[in-house]
XYZ file of C-alpha atoms in Angstrom:
425
model
C 10.131 65.147 -5.528
C 7.230 64.030 -7.801
C 5.462 66.662 -10.029
C 1.835 66.788 -10.191
C 1.904 65.084 -13.393
C 3.981 62.131 -12.185
C 1.847 61.589 -8.974
C -0.426 58.452 -9.228
C -4.129 58.892 -9.177
C -5.230 57.411 -5.977
C -8.851 56.874 -6.906
C -8.019 55.178 -10.061
C -5.361 52.861 -8.506
C -7.749 52.024 -5.657
C -10.398 51.083 -8.307
C -7.950 48.907 -10.147
C -6.722 47.193 -7.178
C -10.252 46.575 -6.026
C -11.250 45.295 -9.411
C -8.267 42.745 -9.331
C -9.064 41.748 -5.790
C -12.621 40.999 -6.717
C -11.782 39.361 -9.954
C -9.195 36.830 -8.031
C -11.746 36.378 -5.219
C -14.740 35.454 -7.772
C -12.495 32.936 -9.679
C -11.845 31.019 -6.627
C -15.402 30.871 -5.507
C -17.099 27.361 -5.931
C -19.111 27.213 -9.464
C -17.422 30.541 -10.629
C -15.995 30.777 -14.237
C -17.588 29.708 -17.626
C -20.392 27.312 -17.554
C -20.190 23.952 -19.530
C -21.962 24.330 -22.854
C -23.087 20.768 -22.773
C -24.013 19.791 -19.196
C -25.837 16.732 -19.971
C -22.707 15.233 -21.809
C -20.672 16.463 -18.844
C -22.890 14.509 -16.419
C -22.953 11.372 -18.486
C -19.223 11.289 -18.835
C -18.685 12.005 -15.211
C -21.040 9.088 -14.223
C -19.218 6.841 -16.649
C -15.755 7.710 -15.075
C -16.996 7.192 -11.607
C -18.185 3.855 -12.604
C -15.080 2.676 -14.295
C -12.722 3.873 -11.668
C -14.787 2.062 -9.017
C -13.973 -1.033 -10.857
C -10.453 -0.081 -10.854
C -10.240 0.279 -14.664
C -7.550 2.713 -16.174
C -9.285 5.668 -17.840
C -7.570 7.894 -20.535
C -8.637 10.614 -23.084
C -9.099 7.794 -25.583
C -11.298 5.769 -23.378
C -13.437 8.896 -22.730
C -13.691 9.940 -26.290
C -14.623 6.301 -27.135
C -17.439 6.665 -24.584
C -18.806 9.914 -25.852
C -18.979 8.804 -29.442
C -20.607 5.582 -28.512
C -24.569 4.773 -28.206
C -23.961 4.155 -24.645
C -23.863 7.972 -23.866
C -27.552 8.126 -23.984
C -27.615 11.939 -24.626
C -28.460 13.679 -27.907
C -25.345 15.677 -28.912
C -25.076 18.976 -30.894
C -24.175 18.517 -34.514
C -20.974 20.968 -33.865
C -19.906 18.920 -30.831
C -16.418 17.294 -30.919
C -14.669 15.578 -28.094
C -11.492 17.403 -28.626
C -8.591 17.200 -26.176
C -9.326 20.888 -25.108
C -12.987 19.767 -24.196
C -11.631 16.738 -22.001
C -8.909 18.963 -20.501
C -11.540 21.553 -19.432
C -13.824 18.755 -18.155
C -11.227 17.286 -16.123
C -10.434 20.529 -14.479
C -14.081 21.161 -13.696
C -14.477 17.917 -11.894
C -11.152 18.051 -10.209
C -9.647 15.141 -12.217
C -5.899 14.661 -13.055
C -3.689 11.959 -14.409
C -2.426 9.988 -11.231
C 0.143 7.059 -11.253
C -1.753 3.771 -10.308
C 0.016 2.821 -6.796
C -1.304 -0.815 -6.809
C -2.684 -3.339 -9.145
C -5.138 -5.780 -7.622
C -8.426 -7.983 -8.235
C -11.543 -6.754 -7.487
C -13.396 -7.840 -4.404
C -17.183 -8.808 -4.839
C -18.014 -8.173 -1.285
C -20.398 -5.361 -0.702
C -19.326 -2.626 1.996
C -21.816 -3.973 4.474
C -20.053 -7.347 3.935
C -16.570 -5.760 4.638
C -17.994 -3.931 7.578
C -19.292 -7.386 9.119
C -16.055 -9.359 8.622
C -14.018 -6.558 10.070
C -16.637 -6.610 12.989
C -16.258 -10.176 13.579
C -12.539 -10.132 13.230
C -12.077 -7.226 15.986
C -14.615 -9.403 18.247
C -12.233 -12.393 17.802
C -9.077 -10.246 18.256
C -10.360 -8.605 21.636
C -11.293 -12.434 22.950
C -7.768 -13.803 21.926
C -5.799 -10.857 23.427
C -8.213 -10.376 26.788
C -5.402 -10.713 29.470
C -2.704 -10.566 27.289
C 0.032 -7.806 27.900
C 1.568 -5.701 24.999
C 4.981 -7.520 24.994
C 3.196 -10.860 24.012
C 1.051 -9.573 20.974
C 3.167 -10.382 18.068
C 2.618 -9.619 14.321
C 4.361 -10.934 11.383
C 4.285 -10.275 7.624
C 6.350 -11.256 4.757
C 7.450 -8.731 2.136
C 9.153 -9.347 -1.289
C 12.496 -7.398 -1.905
C 14.710 -7.539 -4.913
C 18.515 -7.445 -5.502
C 18.167 -4.100 -7.358
C 16.129 -2.014 -5.169
C 15.808 0.867 -7.525
C 13.636 3.935 -7.158
C 11.152 4.912 -9.905
C 11.935 8.522 -9.635
C 14.982 11.158 -9.320
C 15.817 14.537 -9.854
C 16.860 15.609 -13.344
C 17.244 18.688 -15.633
C 13.912 19.832 -17.366
C 13.467 18.927 -20.877
C 15.460 15.886 -20.782
C 13.979 13.428 -23.210
C 15.353 10.432 -21.335
C 15.936 9.794 -17.621
C 18.211 6.959 -17.302
C 18.780 4.937 -14.002
C 21.700 2.552 -13.269
C 21.281 -0.914 -11.840
C 22.889 -4.354 -12.171
C 20.022 -6.123 -14.150
C 18.611 -8.039 -11.062
C 15.359 -6.196 -10.643
C 13.127 -9.329 -10.768
C 15.449 -11.363 -8.783
C 13.387 -11.785 -5.385
C 14.116 -12.634 -1.741
C 11.624 -12.447 0.990
C 11.996 -10.504 4.104
C 9.707 -11.672 7.096
C 9.178 -8.557 9.727
C 8.024 -8.997 13.161
C 6.946 -6.564 15.641
C 5.441 -6.538 19.100
C 2.460 -4.514 20.407
C 5.045 -2.766 23.052
C 7.057 -1.507 20.144
C 9.816 -3.807 19.826
C 11.215 -5.279 16.466
C 11.936 -9.098 16.666
C 14.440 -11.028 14.586
C 14.165 -10.321 10.844
C 14.244 -13.729 8.779
C 15.453 -13.400 5.274
C 14.338 -16.216 2.761
C 16.712 -16.618 -0.415
C 15.305 -18.045 -3.381
C 16.668 -21.014 -5.360
C 19.205 -22.232 -2.867
C 19.588 -25.634 -1.111
C 21.881 -24.535 1.361
C 22.247 -21.253 3.582
C 24.936 -19.186 2.103
C 28.099 -18.498 4.415
C 27.352 -14.962 5.586
C 28.038 -13.042 8.866
C 24.949 -11.939 10.517
C 25.222 -8.642 12.430
C 24.354 -8.737 16.032
C 22.418 -11.939 15.541
C 19.406 -9.947 14.550
C 18.994 -11.537 11.148
C 17.607 -15.357 10.695
C 18.604 -16.684 7.220
C 16.364 -19.422 5.333
C 16.260 -20.715 1.905
C 13.781 -22.229 -0.163
C 13.042 -23.232 -3.936
C 10.398 -20.413 -4.510
C 11.601 -17.914 -2.065
C 8.110 -17.780 -0.346
C 6.805 -18.779 2.733
C 5.605 -22.412 3.114
C 4.515 -24.535 6.235
C 7.992 -25.834 7.122
C 9.355 -22.109 6.785
C 6.397 -20.920 9.028
C 7.419 -23.583 11.771
C 11.067 -22.646 11.321
C 10.047 -18.949 11.938
C 8.393 -19.877 15.050
C 11.349 -22.017 16.238
C 13.780 -19.383 15.553
C 12.008 -15.909 15.889
C 8.647 -16.337 17.647
C 10.295 -18.558 20.481
C 12.730 -15.644 21.299
C 9.904 -13.180 21.213
C 10.549 -11.724 24.626
C 12.235 -11.524 28.014
C 10.019 -14.577 29.188
C 9.809 -18.449 28.382
C 8.908 -19.698 24.992
C 5.842 -21.192 26.335
C 4.307 -18.090 27.769
C 0.834 -17.748 26.364
C 1.038 -15.246 23.524
C -1.093 -14.140 20.362
C 0.431 -14.007 16.951
C -1.393 -11.869 14.059
C -0.645 -12.570 10.574
C -2.421 -12.700 7.177
C -4.522 -15.611 5.467
C -1.639 -17.066 3.380
C -2.187 -20.761 2.876
C 1.102 -21.494 4.859
C -0.005 -19.580 7.958
C -3.440 -21.703 8.457
C -2.420 -25.091 7.832
C -3.372 -27.674 10.711
C 0.425 -28.410 11.283
C 1.586 -24.997 11.722
C -1.657 -24.249 13.908
C -0.774 -26.990 16.124
C 2.674 -26.181 16.198
C 1.948 -22.952 17.653
C -0.399 -24.134 20.160
C 1.212 -27.232 21.519
C 4.709 -26.093 21.444
C 4.542 -22.551 22.387
C 1.110 -22.536 24.150
C 0.041 -19.580 21.927
C -3.019 -18.477 19.919
C -3.507 -17.314 16.371
C -5.414 -14.562 14.940
C -5.714 -14.562 11.102
C -6.193 -11.035 9.519
C -9.115 -11.217 7.046
C -8.083 -11.680 3.404
C -7.942 -8.709 1.312
C -8.177 -6.315 4.274
C -4.541 -6.385 5.369
C -3.940 -2.823 3.690
C -6.048 -1.463 6.428
C -5.929 -3.748 9.305
C -2.357 -5.187 9.326
C 0.029 -3.085 11.218
C 2.994 -3.829 9.101
C 1.220 -3.323 6.021
C -0.154 0.043 6.927
C 2.796 1.745 8.654
C 6.090 -0.267 8.726
C 6.673 -2.030 5.404
C 6.847 1.003 3.165
C 9.477 2.977 5.403
C 11.374 -0.327 5.843
C 11.629 -0.633 1.772
C 12.480 3.182 1.403
C 15.491 2.688 3.919
C 16.495 -0.371 2.007
C 16.375 1.544 -1.176
C 18.584 4.006 0.369
C 21.033 1.438 1.389
C 21.009 -0.175 -2.068
C 21.697 3.302 -3.751
C 24.773 3.869 -1.374
C 26.098 0.467 -2.088
C 25.774 1.484 -6.006
C 27.548 4.666 -5.374
C 30.090 3.898 -2.905
C 31.087 0.245 -3.221
C 34.011 -0.721 -5.681
C 32.220 -2.318 -8.629
C 33.012 -5.769 -9.675
C 32.196 -7.102 -13.176
C 31.231 -10.303 -14.914
C 33.475 -11.666 -17.811
C 30.891 -9.998 -20.080
C 31.531 -6.400 -18.574
C 28.260 -6.152 -16.635
C 28.396 -5.030 -12.913
C 27.724 -7.569 -10.416
C 24.748 -7.888 -8.220
C 25.052 -7.366 -4.505
C 26.396 -10.536 -2.722
C 24.468 -12.318 -0.059
C 26.422 -10.841 2.828
C 25.840 -7.316 1.157
C 21.982 -8.122 1.032
C 22.048 -9.085 4.714
C 23.996 -5.911 5.626
C 21.505 -3.765 3.778
C 18.408 -5.465 5.455
C 20.110 -5.061 8.782
C 20.549 -1.286 8.338
C 17.243 -0.864 7.033
C 15.645 -2.481 10.038
C 17.504 0.046 12.275
C 15.604 2.745 10.616
C 12.170 1.214 12.109
C 11.236 3.401 15.092
C 9.823 2.133 18.295
C 7.008 4.658 18.301
C 6.166 3.985 14.796
C 5.657 0.450 15.670
C 3.330 1.294 18.756
C 1.344 3.741 16.357
C 0.903 1.101 13.815
C -0.836 -1.222 16.135
C -3.025 1.577 17.335
C -4.023 2.861 13.836
C -5.315 -0.734 13.224
C -7.233 -1.079 16.294
C -4.986 -3.531 18.190
C -4.629 -2.774 22.079
C -3.423 -4.914 24.917
C -5.437 -6.809 27.145
C -8.468 -6.875 24.707
C -9.041 -3.104 25.001
C -10.838 -0.982 22.255
C -9.038 1.510 20.388
C -10.930 4.791 19.800
C -12.326 5.092 16.431
C -10.647 8.713 15.985
C -7.356 6.814 16.361
C -7.831 4.436 13.704
C -6.308 4.816 10.183
C -8.567 6.404 7.660
C -9.483 3.459 5.585
C -10.150 1.310 8.488
C -12.195 3.973 10.008
C -14.394 4.554 6.802
C -14.886 1.007 6.220
C -16.162 0.341 9.801
C -18.578 3.158 9.192
C -19.368 2.113 5.443
C -18.118 5.364 3.978
C -18.452 5.187 0.193
C -15.051 7.027 -0.013
C -12.685 4.251 1.282
C -13.674 0.962 -0.295
C -12.078 1.982 -3.623
C -11.881 -1.148 -5.686
C -14.667 -2.720 -3.427
C -17.543 -1.556 -5.440
C -20.354 -4.257 -5.766
C -20.164 -5.336 -9.404
C -23.524 -6.837 -10.081
C -25.008 -3.470 -10.704
C -22.240 -2.869 -13.228
C -22.849 -5.784 -15.616
C -18.994 -6.055 -16.342
C -16.985 -9.185 -16.060
C -13.386 -7.703 -15.944
C -11.549 -8.600 -12.882
C -8.424 -6.848 -13.380
C -7.390 -3.201 -13.521
C -5.074 -2.031 -16.568
C -1.950 -0.137 -15.986
C -2.328 2.942 -18.512
C -2.570 6.625 -17.306
C -5.352 7.133 -14.744
C -7.615 10.037 -14.369
C -8.129 9.554 -10.392
C -6.304 8.081 -7.540
C -6.469 4.326 -6.776
C -6.531 3.247 -3.193
C -3.513 1.257 -2.241
C -4.441 -2.087 -1.439
C -2.431 -5.406 -0.648
C -3.862 -8.371 -2.569
C -1.190 -10.758 -2.024
C -3.236 -13.055 0.268
C -4.343 -16.179 -0.928
C -7.787 -17.315 -1.592
C -9.503 -19.386 1.242
C -8.472 -23.022 0.916
C -9.758 -26.288 2.565
C -6.607 -26.620 4.818
C -7.986 -24.065 7.103
C -7.733 -25.492 10.702
C -10.752 -24.711 13.331
C -8.345 -25.504 15.902
C -9.057 -22.195 17.758
C -12.650 -21.588 16.659
């Protein structure tokens, strides 16, 4: 039993609780909290930050401090004002800015947002013309993606406070091979072609379930001869119909894809048409780039990690662990492709605005970047800010700590060249 002296004072408790609730509520209100002492400097710094990030430049405290201390600020500073780390930290909090890891390094596109929209509009017009009357199982999309003999992850769980976080590999993080994934609009995964680099002969390996095609080249990349090899060994077996059944092949603007001999090979031998996805727009208009390549590589990293843990290690005479063999690479790729789901493939085409029989996809179903680009929203273009107003000749972002998110963008497409064929124009 509580005595009178021990009983809580209800009024005081209620008042205290109300004050705490009111205080927590007001703190979360927009614009709440202490006002900035130097709003003009804050605004000038924010404008500079937005301009730098629109160009893909890396922004750090050092960069911000140098700008504030330079004549370019254009604001009279108080004599007692100092660009301290605390000031910059509070400034980033006020403007919802944090340190972010750069997800992709790419070149700047000089096209304006209106130009991007015009290119996409023309692309979809051509796409609907080419796919008119073509069912889903005859619309094929192919893309090459680089993989490595050491598919290590960049992060891991570790104990807090560790000064160093180590990761094991075999020293072949830069030895590359190319995986060519191909999917159809009805949700099927076609045969996967693997191109090994620096070999003259195809290595002697066992292909599981005959779903992997192996090729070799000096560079390990796609060229016109390999493009025709892919057509003869993968595209020709694209479905339960004759190889000469009229179909549509979508791929990016790599120079090997648009050479005259490749275009004619597709048209004359397979009676099919080609649609080139616009350069530097595959990150929002190519189904494999948008939805399939990332989960495939994640599954491939899981298979590599399982190989590193579970396979009895073999060592070189110098005492280093040997890299995976060609057979083990093929097995990893085969298992990784099994992780690609049919529903994910169908959804990938849908989010990129591709439908059978030349139909249109509702805008609400498109991926966010494509939807915003078609509506010319400022938030999507990312690296594609018009540079003529910025008076800066830099054309490549740096890799230091960033203060804002960088839109992921594929920039591996080659620049337009003179070997483009107008066979289908």
